[in-house]
PDB file of C-alpha atoms in Angstrom:
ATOM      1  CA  UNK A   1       0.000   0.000   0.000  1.00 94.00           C
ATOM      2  CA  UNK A   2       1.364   3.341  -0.593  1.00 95.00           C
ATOM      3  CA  UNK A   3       1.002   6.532   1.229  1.00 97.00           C
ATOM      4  CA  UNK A   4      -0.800   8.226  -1.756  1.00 97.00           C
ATOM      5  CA  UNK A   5      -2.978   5.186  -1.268  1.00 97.00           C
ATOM      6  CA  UNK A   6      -3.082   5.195   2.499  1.00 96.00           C
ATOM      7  CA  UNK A   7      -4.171   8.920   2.649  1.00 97.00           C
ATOM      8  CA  UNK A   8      -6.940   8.619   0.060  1.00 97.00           C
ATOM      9  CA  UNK A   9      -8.670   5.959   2.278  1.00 97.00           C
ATOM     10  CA  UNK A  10     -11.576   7.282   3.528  1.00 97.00           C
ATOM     11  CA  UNK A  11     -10.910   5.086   6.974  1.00 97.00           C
ATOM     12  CA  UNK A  12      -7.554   6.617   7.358  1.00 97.00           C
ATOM     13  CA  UNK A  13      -8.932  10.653   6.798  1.00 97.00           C
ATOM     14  CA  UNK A  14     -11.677   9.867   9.896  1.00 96.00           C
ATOM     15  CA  UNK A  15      -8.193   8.934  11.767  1.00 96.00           C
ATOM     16  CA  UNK A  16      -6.089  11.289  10.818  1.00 95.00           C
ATOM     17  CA  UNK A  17      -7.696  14.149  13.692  1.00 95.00           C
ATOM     18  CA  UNK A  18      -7.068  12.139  16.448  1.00 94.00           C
ATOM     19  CA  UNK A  19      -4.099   9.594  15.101  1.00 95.00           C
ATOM     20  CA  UNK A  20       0.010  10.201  14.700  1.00 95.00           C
ATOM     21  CA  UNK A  21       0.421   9.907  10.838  1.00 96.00           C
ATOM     22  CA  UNK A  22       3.272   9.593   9.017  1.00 96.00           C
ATOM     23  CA  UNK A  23       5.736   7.230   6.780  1.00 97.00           C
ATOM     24  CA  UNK A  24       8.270   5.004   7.383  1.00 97.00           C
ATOM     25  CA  UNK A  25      11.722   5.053   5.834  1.00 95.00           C
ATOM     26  CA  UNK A  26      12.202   0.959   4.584  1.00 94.00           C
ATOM     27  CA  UNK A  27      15.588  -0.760   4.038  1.00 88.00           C
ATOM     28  CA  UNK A  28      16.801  -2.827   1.402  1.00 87.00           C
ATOM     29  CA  UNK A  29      15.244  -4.936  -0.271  1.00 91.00           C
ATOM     30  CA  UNK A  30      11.596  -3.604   0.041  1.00 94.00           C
ATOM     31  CA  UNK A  31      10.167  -7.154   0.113  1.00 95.00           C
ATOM     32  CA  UNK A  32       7.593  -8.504   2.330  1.00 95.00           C
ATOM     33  CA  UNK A  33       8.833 -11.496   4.664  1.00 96.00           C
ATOM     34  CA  UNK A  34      11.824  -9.284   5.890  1.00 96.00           C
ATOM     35  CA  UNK A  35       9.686  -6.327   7.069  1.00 96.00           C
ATOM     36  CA  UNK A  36       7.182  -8.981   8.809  1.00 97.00           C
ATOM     37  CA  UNK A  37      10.251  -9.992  10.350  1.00 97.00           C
ATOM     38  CA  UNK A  38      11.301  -6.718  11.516  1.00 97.00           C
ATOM     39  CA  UNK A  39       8.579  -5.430  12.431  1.00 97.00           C
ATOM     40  CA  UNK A  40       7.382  -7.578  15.160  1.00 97.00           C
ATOM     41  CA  UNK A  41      11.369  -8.276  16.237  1.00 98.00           C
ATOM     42  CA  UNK A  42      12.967  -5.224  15.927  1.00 96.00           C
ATOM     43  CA  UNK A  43      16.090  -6.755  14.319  1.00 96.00           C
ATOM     44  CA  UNK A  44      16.949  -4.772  11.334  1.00 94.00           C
ATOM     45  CA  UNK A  45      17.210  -7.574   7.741  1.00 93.00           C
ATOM     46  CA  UNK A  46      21.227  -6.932   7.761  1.00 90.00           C
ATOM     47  CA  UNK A  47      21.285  -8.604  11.763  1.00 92.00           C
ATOM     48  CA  UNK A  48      19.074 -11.385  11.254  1.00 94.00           C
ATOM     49  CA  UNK A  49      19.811 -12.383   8.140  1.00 93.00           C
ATOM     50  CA  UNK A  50      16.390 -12.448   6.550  1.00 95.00           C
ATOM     51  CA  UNK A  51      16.827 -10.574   3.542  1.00 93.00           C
ATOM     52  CA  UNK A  52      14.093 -12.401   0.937  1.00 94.00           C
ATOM     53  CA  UNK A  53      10.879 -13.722   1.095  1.00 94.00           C
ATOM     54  CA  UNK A  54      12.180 -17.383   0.468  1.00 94.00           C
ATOM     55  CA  UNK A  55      12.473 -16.916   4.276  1.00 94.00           C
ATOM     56  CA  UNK A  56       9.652 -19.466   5.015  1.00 93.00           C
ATOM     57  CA  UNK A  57       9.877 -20.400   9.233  1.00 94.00           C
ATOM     58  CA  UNK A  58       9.445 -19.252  12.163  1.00 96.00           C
ATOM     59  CA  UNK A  59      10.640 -15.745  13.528  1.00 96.00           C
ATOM     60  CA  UNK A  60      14.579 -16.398  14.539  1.00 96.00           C
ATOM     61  CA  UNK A  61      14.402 -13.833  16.801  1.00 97.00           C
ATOM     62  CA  UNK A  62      11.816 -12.856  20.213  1.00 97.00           C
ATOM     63  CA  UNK A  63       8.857 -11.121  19.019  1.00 97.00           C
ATOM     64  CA  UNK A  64       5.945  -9.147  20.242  1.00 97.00           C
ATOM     65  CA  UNK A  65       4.269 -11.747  20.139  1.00 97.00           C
ATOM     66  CA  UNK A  66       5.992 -13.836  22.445  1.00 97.00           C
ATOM     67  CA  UNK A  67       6.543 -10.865  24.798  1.00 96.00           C
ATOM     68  CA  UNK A  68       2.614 -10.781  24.639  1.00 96.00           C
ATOM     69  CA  UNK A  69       2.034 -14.696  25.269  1.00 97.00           C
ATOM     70  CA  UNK A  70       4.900 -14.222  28.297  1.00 96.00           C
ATOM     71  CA  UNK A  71       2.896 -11.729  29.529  1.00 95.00           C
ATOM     72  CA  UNK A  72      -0.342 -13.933  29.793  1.00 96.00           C
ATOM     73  CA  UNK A  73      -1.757 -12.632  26.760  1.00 96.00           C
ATOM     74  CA  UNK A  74      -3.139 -13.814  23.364  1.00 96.00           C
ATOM     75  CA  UNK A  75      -2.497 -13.747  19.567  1.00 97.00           C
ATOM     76  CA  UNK A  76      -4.769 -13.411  17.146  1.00 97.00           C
ATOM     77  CA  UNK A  77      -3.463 -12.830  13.414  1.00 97.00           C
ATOM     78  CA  UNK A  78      -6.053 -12.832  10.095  1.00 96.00           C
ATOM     79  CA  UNK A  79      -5.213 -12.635   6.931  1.00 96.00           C
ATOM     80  CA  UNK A  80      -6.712 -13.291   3.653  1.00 94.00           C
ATOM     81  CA  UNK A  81      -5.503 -16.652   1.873  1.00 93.00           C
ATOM     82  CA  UNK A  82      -1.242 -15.684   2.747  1.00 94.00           C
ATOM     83  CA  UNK A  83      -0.042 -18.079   5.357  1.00 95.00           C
ATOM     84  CA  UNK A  84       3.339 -15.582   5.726  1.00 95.00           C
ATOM     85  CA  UNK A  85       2.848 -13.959   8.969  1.00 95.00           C
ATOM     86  CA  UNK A  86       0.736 -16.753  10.365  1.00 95.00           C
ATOM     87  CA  UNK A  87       3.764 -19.423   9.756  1.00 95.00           C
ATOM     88  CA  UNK A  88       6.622 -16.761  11.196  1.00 97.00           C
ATOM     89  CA  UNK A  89       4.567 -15.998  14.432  1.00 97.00           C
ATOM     90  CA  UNK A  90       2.092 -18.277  14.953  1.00 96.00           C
ATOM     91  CA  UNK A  91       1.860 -20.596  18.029  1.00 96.00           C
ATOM     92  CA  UNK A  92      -0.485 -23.213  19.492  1.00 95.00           C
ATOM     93  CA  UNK A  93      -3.504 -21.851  20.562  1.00 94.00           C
ATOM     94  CA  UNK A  94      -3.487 -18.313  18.781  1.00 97.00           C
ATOM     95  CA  UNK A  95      -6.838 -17.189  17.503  1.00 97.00           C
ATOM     96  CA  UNK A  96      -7.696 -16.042  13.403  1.00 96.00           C
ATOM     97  CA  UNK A  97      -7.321 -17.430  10.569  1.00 96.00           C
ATOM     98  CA  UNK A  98      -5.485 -17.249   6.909  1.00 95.00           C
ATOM     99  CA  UNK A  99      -8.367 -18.560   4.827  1.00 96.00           C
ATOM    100  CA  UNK A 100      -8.843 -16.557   1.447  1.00 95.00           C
ATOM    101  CA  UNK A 101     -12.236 -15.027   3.193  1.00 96.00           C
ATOM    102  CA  UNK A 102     -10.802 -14.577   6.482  1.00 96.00           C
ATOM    103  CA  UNK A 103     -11.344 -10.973   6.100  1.00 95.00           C
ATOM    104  CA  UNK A 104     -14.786 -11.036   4.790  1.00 95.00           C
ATOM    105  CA  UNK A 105     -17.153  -9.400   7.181  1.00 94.00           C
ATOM    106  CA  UNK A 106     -18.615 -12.171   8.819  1.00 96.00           C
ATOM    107  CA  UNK A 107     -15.423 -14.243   9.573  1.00 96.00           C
ATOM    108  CA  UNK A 108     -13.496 -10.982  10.177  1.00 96.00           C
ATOM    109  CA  UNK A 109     -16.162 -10.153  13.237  1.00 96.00           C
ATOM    110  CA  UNK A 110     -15.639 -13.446  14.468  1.00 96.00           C
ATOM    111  CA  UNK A 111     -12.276 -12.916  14.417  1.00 97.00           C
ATOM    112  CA  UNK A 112     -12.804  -9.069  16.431  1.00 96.00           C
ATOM    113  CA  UNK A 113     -14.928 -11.139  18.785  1.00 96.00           C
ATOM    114  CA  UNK A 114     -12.972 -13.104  20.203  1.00 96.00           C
ATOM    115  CA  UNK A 115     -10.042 -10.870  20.640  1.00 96.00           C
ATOM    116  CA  UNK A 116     -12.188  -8.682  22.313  1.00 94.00           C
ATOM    117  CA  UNK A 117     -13.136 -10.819  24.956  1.00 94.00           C
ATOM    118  CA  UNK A 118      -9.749 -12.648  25.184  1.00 95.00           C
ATOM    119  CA  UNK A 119      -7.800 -11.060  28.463  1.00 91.00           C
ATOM    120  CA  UNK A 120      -5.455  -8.545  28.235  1.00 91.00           C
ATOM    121  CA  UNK A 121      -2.742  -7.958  26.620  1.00 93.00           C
ATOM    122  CA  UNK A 122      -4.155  -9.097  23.338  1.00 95.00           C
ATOM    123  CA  UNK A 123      -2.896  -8.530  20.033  1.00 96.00           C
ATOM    124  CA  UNK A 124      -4.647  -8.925  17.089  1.00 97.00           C
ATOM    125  CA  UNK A 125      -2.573  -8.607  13.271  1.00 97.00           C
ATOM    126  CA  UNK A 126      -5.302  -7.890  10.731  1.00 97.00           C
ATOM    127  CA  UNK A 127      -3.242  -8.429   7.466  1.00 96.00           C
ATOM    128  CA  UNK A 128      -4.551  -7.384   4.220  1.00 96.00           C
ATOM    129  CA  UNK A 129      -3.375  -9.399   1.269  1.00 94.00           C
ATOM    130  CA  UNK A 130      -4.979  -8.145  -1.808  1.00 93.00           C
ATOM    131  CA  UNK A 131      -4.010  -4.919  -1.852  1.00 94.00           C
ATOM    132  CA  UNK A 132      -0.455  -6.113  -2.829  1.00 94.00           C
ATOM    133  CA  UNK A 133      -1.336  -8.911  -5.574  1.00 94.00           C
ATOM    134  CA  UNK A 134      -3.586  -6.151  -7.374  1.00 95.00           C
ATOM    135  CA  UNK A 135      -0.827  -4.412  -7.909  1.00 95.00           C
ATOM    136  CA  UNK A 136       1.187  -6.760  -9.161  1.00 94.00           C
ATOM    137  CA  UNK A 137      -0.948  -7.960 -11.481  1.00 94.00           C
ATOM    138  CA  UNK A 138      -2.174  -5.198 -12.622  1.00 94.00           C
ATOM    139  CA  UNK A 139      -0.760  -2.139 -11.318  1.00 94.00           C
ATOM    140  CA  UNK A 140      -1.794   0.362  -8.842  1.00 93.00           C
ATOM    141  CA  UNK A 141      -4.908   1.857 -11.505  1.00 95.00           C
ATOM    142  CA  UNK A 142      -6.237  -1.340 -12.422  1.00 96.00           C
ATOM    143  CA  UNK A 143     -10.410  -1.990 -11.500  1.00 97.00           C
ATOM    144  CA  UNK A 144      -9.187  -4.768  -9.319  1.00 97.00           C
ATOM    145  CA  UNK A 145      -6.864  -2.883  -7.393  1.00 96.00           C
ATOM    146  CA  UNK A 146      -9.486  -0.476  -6.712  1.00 97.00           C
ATOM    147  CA  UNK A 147     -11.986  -2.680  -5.517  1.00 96.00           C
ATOM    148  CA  UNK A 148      -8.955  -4.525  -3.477  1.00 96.00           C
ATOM    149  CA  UNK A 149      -8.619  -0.561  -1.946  1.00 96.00           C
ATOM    150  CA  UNK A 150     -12.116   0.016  -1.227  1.00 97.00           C
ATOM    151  CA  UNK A 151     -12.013  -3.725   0.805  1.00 96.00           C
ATOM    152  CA  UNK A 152      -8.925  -2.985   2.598  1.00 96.00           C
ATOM    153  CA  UNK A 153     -10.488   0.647   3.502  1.00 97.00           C
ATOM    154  CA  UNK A 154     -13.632  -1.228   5.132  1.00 96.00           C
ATOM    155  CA  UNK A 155     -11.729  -3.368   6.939  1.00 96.00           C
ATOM    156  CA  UNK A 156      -9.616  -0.656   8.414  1.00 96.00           C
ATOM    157  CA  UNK A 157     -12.850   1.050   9.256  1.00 96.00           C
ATOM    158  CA  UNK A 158     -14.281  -2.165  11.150  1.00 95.00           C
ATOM    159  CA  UNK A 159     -11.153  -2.477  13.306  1.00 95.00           C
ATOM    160  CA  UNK A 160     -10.977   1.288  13.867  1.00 95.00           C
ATOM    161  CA  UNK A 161     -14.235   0.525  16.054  1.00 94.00           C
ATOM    162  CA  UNK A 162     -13.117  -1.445  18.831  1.00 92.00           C
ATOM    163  CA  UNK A 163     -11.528   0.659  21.273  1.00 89.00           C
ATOM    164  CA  UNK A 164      -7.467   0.119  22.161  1.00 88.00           C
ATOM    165  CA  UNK A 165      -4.290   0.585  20.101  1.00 90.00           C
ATOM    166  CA  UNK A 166      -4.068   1.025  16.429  1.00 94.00           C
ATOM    167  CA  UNK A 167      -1.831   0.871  14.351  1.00 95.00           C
ATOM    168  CA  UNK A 168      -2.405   0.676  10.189  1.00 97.00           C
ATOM    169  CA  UNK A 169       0.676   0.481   8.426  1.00 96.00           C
ATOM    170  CA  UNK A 170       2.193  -0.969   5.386  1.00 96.00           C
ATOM    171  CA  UNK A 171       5.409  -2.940   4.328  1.00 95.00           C
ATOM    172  CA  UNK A 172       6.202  -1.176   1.121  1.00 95.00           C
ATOM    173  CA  UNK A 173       4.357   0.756  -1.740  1.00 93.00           C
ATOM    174  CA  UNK A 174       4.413   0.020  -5.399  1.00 95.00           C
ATOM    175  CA  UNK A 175       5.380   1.371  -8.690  1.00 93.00           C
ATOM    176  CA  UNK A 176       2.471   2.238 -11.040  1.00 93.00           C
ATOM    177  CA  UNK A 177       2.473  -0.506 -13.022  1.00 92.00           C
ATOM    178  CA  UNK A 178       3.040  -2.507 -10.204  1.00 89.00           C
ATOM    179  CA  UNK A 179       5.766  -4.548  -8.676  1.00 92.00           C
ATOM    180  CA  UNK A 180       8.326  -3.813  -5.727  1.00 94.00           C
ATOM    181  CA  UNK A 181      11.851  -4.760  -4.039  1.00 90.00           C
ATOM    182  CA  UNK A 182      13.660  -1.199  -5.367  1.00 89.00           C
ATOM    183  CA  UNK A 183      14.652   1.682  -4.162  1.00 92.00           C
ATOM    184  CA  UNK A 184      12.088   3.996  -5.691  1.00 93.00           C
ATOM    185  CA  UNK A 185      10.447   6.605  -3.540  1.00 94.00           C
ATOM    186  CA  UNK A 186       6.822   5.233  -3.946  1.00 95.00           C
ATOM    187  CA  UNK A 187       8.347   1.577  -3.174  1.00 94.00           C
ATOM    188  CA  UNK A 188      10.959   2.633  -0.328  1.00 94.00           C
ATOM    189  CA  UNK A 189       8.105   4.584   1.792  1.00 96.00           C
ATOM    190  CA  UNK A 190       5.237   3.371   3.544  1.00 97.00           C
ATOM    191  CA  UNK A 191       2.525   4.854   5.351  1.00 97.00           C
ATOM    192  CA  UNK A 192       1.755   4.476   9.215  1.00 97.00           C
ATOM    193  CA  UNK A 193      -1.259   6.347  11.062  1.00 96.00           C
ATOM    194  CA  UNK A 194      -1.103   5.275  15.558  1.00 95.00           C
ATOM    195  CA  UNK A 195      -4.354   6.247  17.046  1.00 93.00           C
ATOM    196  CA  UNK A 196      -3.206   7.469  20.108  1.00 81.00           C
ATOM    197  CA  UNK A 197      -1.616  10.250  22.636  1.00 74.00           C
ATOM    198  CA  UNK A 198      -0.247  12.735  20.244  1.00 84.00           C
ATOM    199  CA  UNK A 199      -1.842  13.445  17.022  1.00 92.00           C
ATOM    200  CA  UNK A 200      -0.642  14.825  14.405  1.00 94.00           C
ATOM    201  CA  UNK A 201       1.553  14.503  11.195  1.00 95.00           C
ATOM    202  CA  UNK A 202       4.721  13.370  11.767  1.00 94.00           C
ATOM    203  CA  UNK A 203       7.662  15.401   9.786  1.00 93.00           C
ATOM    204  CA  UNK A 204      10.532  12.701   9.247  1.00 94.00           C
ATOM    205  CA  UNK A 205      10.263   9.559   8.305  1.00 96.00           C
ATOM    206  CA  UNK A 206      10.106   6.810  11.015  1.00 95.00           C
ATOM    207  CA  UNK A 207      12.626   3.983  11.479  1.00 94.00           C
ATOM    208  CA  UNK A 208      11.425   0.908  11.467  1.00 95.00           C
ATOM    209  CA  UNK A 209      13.887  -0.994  14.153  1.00 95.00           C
ATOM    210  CA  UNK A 210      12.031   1.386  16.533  1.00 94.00           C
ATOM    211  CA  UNK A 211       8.401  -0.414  15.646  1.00 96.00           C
ATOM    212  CA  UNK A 212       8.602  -3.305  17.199  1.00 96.00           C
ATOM    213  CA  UNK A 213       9.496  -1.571  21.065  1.00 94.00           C
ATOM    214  CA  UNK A 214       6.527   0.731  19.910  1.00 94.00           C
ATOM    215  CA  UNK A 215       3.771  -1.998  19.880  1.00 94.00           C
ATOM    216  CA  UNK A 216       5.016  -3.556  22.794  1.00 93.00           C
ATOM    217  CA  UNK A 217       4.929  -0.325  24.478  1.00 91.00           C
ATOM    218  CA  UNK A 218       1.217   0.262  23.504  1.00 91.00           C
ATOM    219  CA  UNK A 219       0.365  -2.916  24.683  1.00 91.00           C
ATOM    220  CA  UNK A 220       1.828  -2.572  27.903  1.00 90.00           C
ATOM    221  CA  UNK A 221       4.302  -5.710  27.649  1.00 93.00           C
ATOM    222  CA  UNK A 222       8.205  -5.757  27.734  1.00 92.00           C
ATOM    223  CA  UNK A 223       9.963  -5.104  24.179  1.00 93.00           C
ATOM    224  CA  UNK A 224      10.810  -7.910  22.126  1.00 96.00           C
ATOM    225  CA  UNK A 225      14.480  -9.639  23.548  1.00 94.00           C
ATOM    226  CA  UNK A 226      16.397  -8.581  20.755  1.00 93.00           C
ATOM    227  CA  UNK A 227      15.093  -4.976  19.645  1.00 94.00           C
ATOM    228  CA  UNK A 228      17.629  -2.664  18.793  1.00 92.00           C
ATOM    229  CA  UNK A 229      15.623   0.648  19.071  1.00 91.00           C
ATOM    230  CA  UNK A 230      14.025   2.444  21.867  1.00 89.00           C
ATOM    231  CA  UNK A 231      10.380   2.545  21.001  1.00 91.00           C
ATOM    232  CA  UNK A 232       8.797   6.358  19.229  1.00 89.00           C
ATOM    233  CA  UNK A 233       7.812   8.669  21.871  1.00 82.00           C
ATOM    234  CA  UNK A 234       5.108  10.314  19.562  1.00 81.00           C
ATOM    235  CA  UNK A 235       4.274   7.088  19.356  1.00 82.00           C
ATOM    236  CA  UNK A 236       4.017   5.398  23.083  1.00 71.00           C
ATOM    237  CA  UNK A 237       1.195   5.082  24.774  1.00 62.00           C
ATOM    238  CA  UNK A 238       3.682   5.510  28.387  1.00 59.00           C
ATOM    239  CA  UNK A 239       6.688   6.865  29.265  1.00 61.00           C
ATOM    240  CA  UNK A 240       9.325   5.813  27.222  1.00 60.00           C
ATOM    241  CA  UNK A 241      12.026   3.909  29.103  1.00 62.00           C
ATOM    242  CA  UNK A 242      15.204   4.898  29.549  1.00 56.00           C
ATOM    243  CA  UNK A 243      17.546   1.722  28.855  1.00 60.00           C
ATOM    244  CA  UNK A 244      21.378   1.698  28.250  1.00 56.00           C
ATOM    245  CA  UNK A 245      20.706  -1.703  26.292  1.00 51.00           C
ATOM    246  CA  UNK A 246      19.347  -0.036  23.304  1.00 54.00           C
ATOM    247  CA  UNK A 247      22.423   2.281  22.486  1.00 58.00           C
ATOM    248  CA  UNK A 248      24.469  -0.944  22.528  1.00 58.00           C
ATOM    249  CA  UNK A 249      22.301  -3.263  20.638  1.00 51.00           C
ATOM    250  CA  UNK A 250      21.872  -0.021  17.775  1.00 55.00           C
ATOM    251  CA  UNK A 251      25.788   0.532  17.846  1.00 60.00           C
ATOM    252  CA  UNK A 252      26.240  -3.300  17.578  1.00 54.00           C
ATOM    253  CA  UNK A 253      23.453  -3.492  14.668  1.00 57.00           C
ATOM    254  CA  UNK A 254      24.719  -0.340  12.521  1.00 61.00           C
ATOM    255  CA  UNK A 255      28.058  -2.026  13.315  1.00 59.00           C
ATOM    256  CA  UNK A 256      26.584  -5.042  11.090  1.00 55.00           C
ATOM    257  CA  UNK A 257      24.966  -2.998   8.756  1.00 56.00           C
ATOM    258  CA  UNK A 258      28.449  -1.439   7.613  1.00 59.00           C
ATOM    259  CA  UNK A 259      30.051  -4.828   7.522  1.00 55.00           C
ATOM    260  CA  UNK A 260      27.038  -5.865   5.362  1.00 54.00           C
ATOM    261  CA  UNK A 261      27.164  -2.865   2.964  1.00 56.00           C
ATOM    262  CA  UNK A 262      31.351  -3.506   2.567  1.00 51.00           C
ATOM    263  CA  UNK A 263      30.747  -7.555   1.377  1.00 52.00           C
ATOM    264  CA  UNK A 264      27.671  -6.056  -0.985  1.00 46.00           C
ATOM    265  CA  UNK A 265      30.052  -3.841  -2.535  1.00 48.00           C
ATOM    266  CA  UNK A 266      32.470  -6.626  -2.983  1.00 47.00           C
ATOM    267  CA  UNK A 267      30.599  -9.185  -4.446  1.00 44.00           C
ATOM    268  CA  UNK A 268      29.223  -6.593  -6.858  1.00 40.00           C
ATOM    269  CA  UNK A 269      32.491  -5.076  -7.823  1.00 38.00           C
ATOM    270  CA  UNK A 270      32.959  -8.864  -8.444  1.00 35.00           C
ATOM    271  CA  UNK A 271      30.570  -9.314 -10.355  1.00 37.00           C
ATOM    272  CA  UNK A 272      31.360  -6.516 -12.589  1.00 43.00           C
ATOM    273  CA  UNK A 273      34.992  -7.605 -12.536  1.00 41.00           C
ATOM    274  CA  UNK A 274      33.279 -11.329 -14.040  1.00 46.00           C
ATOM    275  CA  UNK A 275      31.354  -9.452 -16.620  1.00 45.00           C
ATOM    276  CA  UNK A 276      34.074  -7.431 -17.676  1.00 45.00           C
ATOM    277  CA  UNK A 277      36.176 -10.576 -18.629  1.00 49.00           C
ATOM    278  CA  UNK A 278      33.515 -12.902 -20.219  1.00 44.00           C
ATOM    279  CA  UNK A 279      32.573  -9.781 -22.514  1.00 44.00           C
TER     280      UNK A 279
END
């Protein structure tokens, strides 16, 4: 989903008054399975190594949602016919389901049911697959990506009625004809709008190492074991804590990230080195 996208939802301009909005600067590659991975980790693609979406197991690092389940709580994740998220964090006895109607209205309520009555903390992931294989098949102006839009704008809207935490966010956008794993600035940027204590648009663009500690923040349960960032203040739903840990853990994971970028640059100087001669 883009942020053009995002904004134009009608769902996300009834938010906007009362919700932090803003976009969030995404690494390399822009490809699902390593943001689902960062996101509910906090451990940036470069530290944990999951860089594609051939990645196909469980989380390898803590999560929210075990931070959630420590805490007493429960998991529910729905998502419509894309088993992705469900097979990196889902455990025995978590709630939803990844059926292609899952988010349908009917199974969707079911779904809002139960986590509302489940005790607290409780999490539910509401993750909405067809706005992505729209565009790839046929772009971000295609009829079926609009209808895919309007769907993914009601089911926003349904959430956006039970009271607690919200969060509505994307893993990357798209080019217009569709497609995504670049750099480009309509791929590389994705929206995020946080009902909560400090609306407002937010000027820069959020890093995502720092979502992860945000959610757990919000939902009132310790940050996920291996998070390298502190969570967002405009973002927290407490006081943010003050923790030594985190300026290690970010020192240690840009540490990585420069190691990373120097063997990149090696295999492709390598690589051009190969061309070179076979030409």
């Amino acid at each position: 989903l883009r942020v053009d996208e995002a904004q134009a939802l009608s769902s996300w301009r009834a938010l906007r008054d009362i919700s932090a909005t803003g976009t969030i600067r995404l690494g390399m590659p822009t490809l699902s399975r390593p943001f689902y991975h960062h996101l509910f980790t906090g451990v940036p693609a470069h530290a944990s190594g999951v860089r594609s979406n051939r990645f196909a197991q469980r989380a390898r690092y803590d999560s929210v949602m075990d931070r959630v389940r420590a805490a007493g709580g429960h998991v529910f994740i729905a998502a419509d016919g894309l088993d992705w998220m469900r097979r990196m964090y889902r455990r025995s006895g978590d709630g939803g389901s990844d059926r292609r109607d899952a988010l349908d209205e009917a199974p969707l309520e079911r779904t809002i049911a139960a986590w509302r009555s489940a005790a607290a903390p409780s999490l539910l992931v509401v993750h909405h697959v067809r706005v992505d294989a729209t565009a790839h098949h046929g772009g971000i102006d295609s009829p079926t990506h609009v209808r895919a839009l309007a769907q993914a704008d009601r089911v926003v809207a349904h959430i956006a009625e039970s009271e607690g935490s919200l969060f509505v966010l994307s893993d990357h956008g798209h080019r217009d004809a569709g497609g995504h794993g670049g750099d480009e600035p309509e791929v590389a940027s994705a929206p995020i709008l946080v009902r909560g204590p400090a609306p407002g648009p937010i000027a820069e663009p959020l890093d995502p190492d720092a979502l992860a500690s945000s959610i757990a923040l919000a939902l009132g349960v310790a940050r996920p074991r291996s998070a390298v960032s502190a969570p967002i203040e405009r973002l927290a739903t407490g006081p943010v804590p003050a923790d030594a840990w985190y300026a290690r853990a970010r020192g240690v994971a840009r540490a990585g990230q420069q190691a990373s970028d120097l063997r990149l640059a090696g295999r492709r100087h390598g690589t051009l080195l190969f061309a070179f001669i076979c030409i």
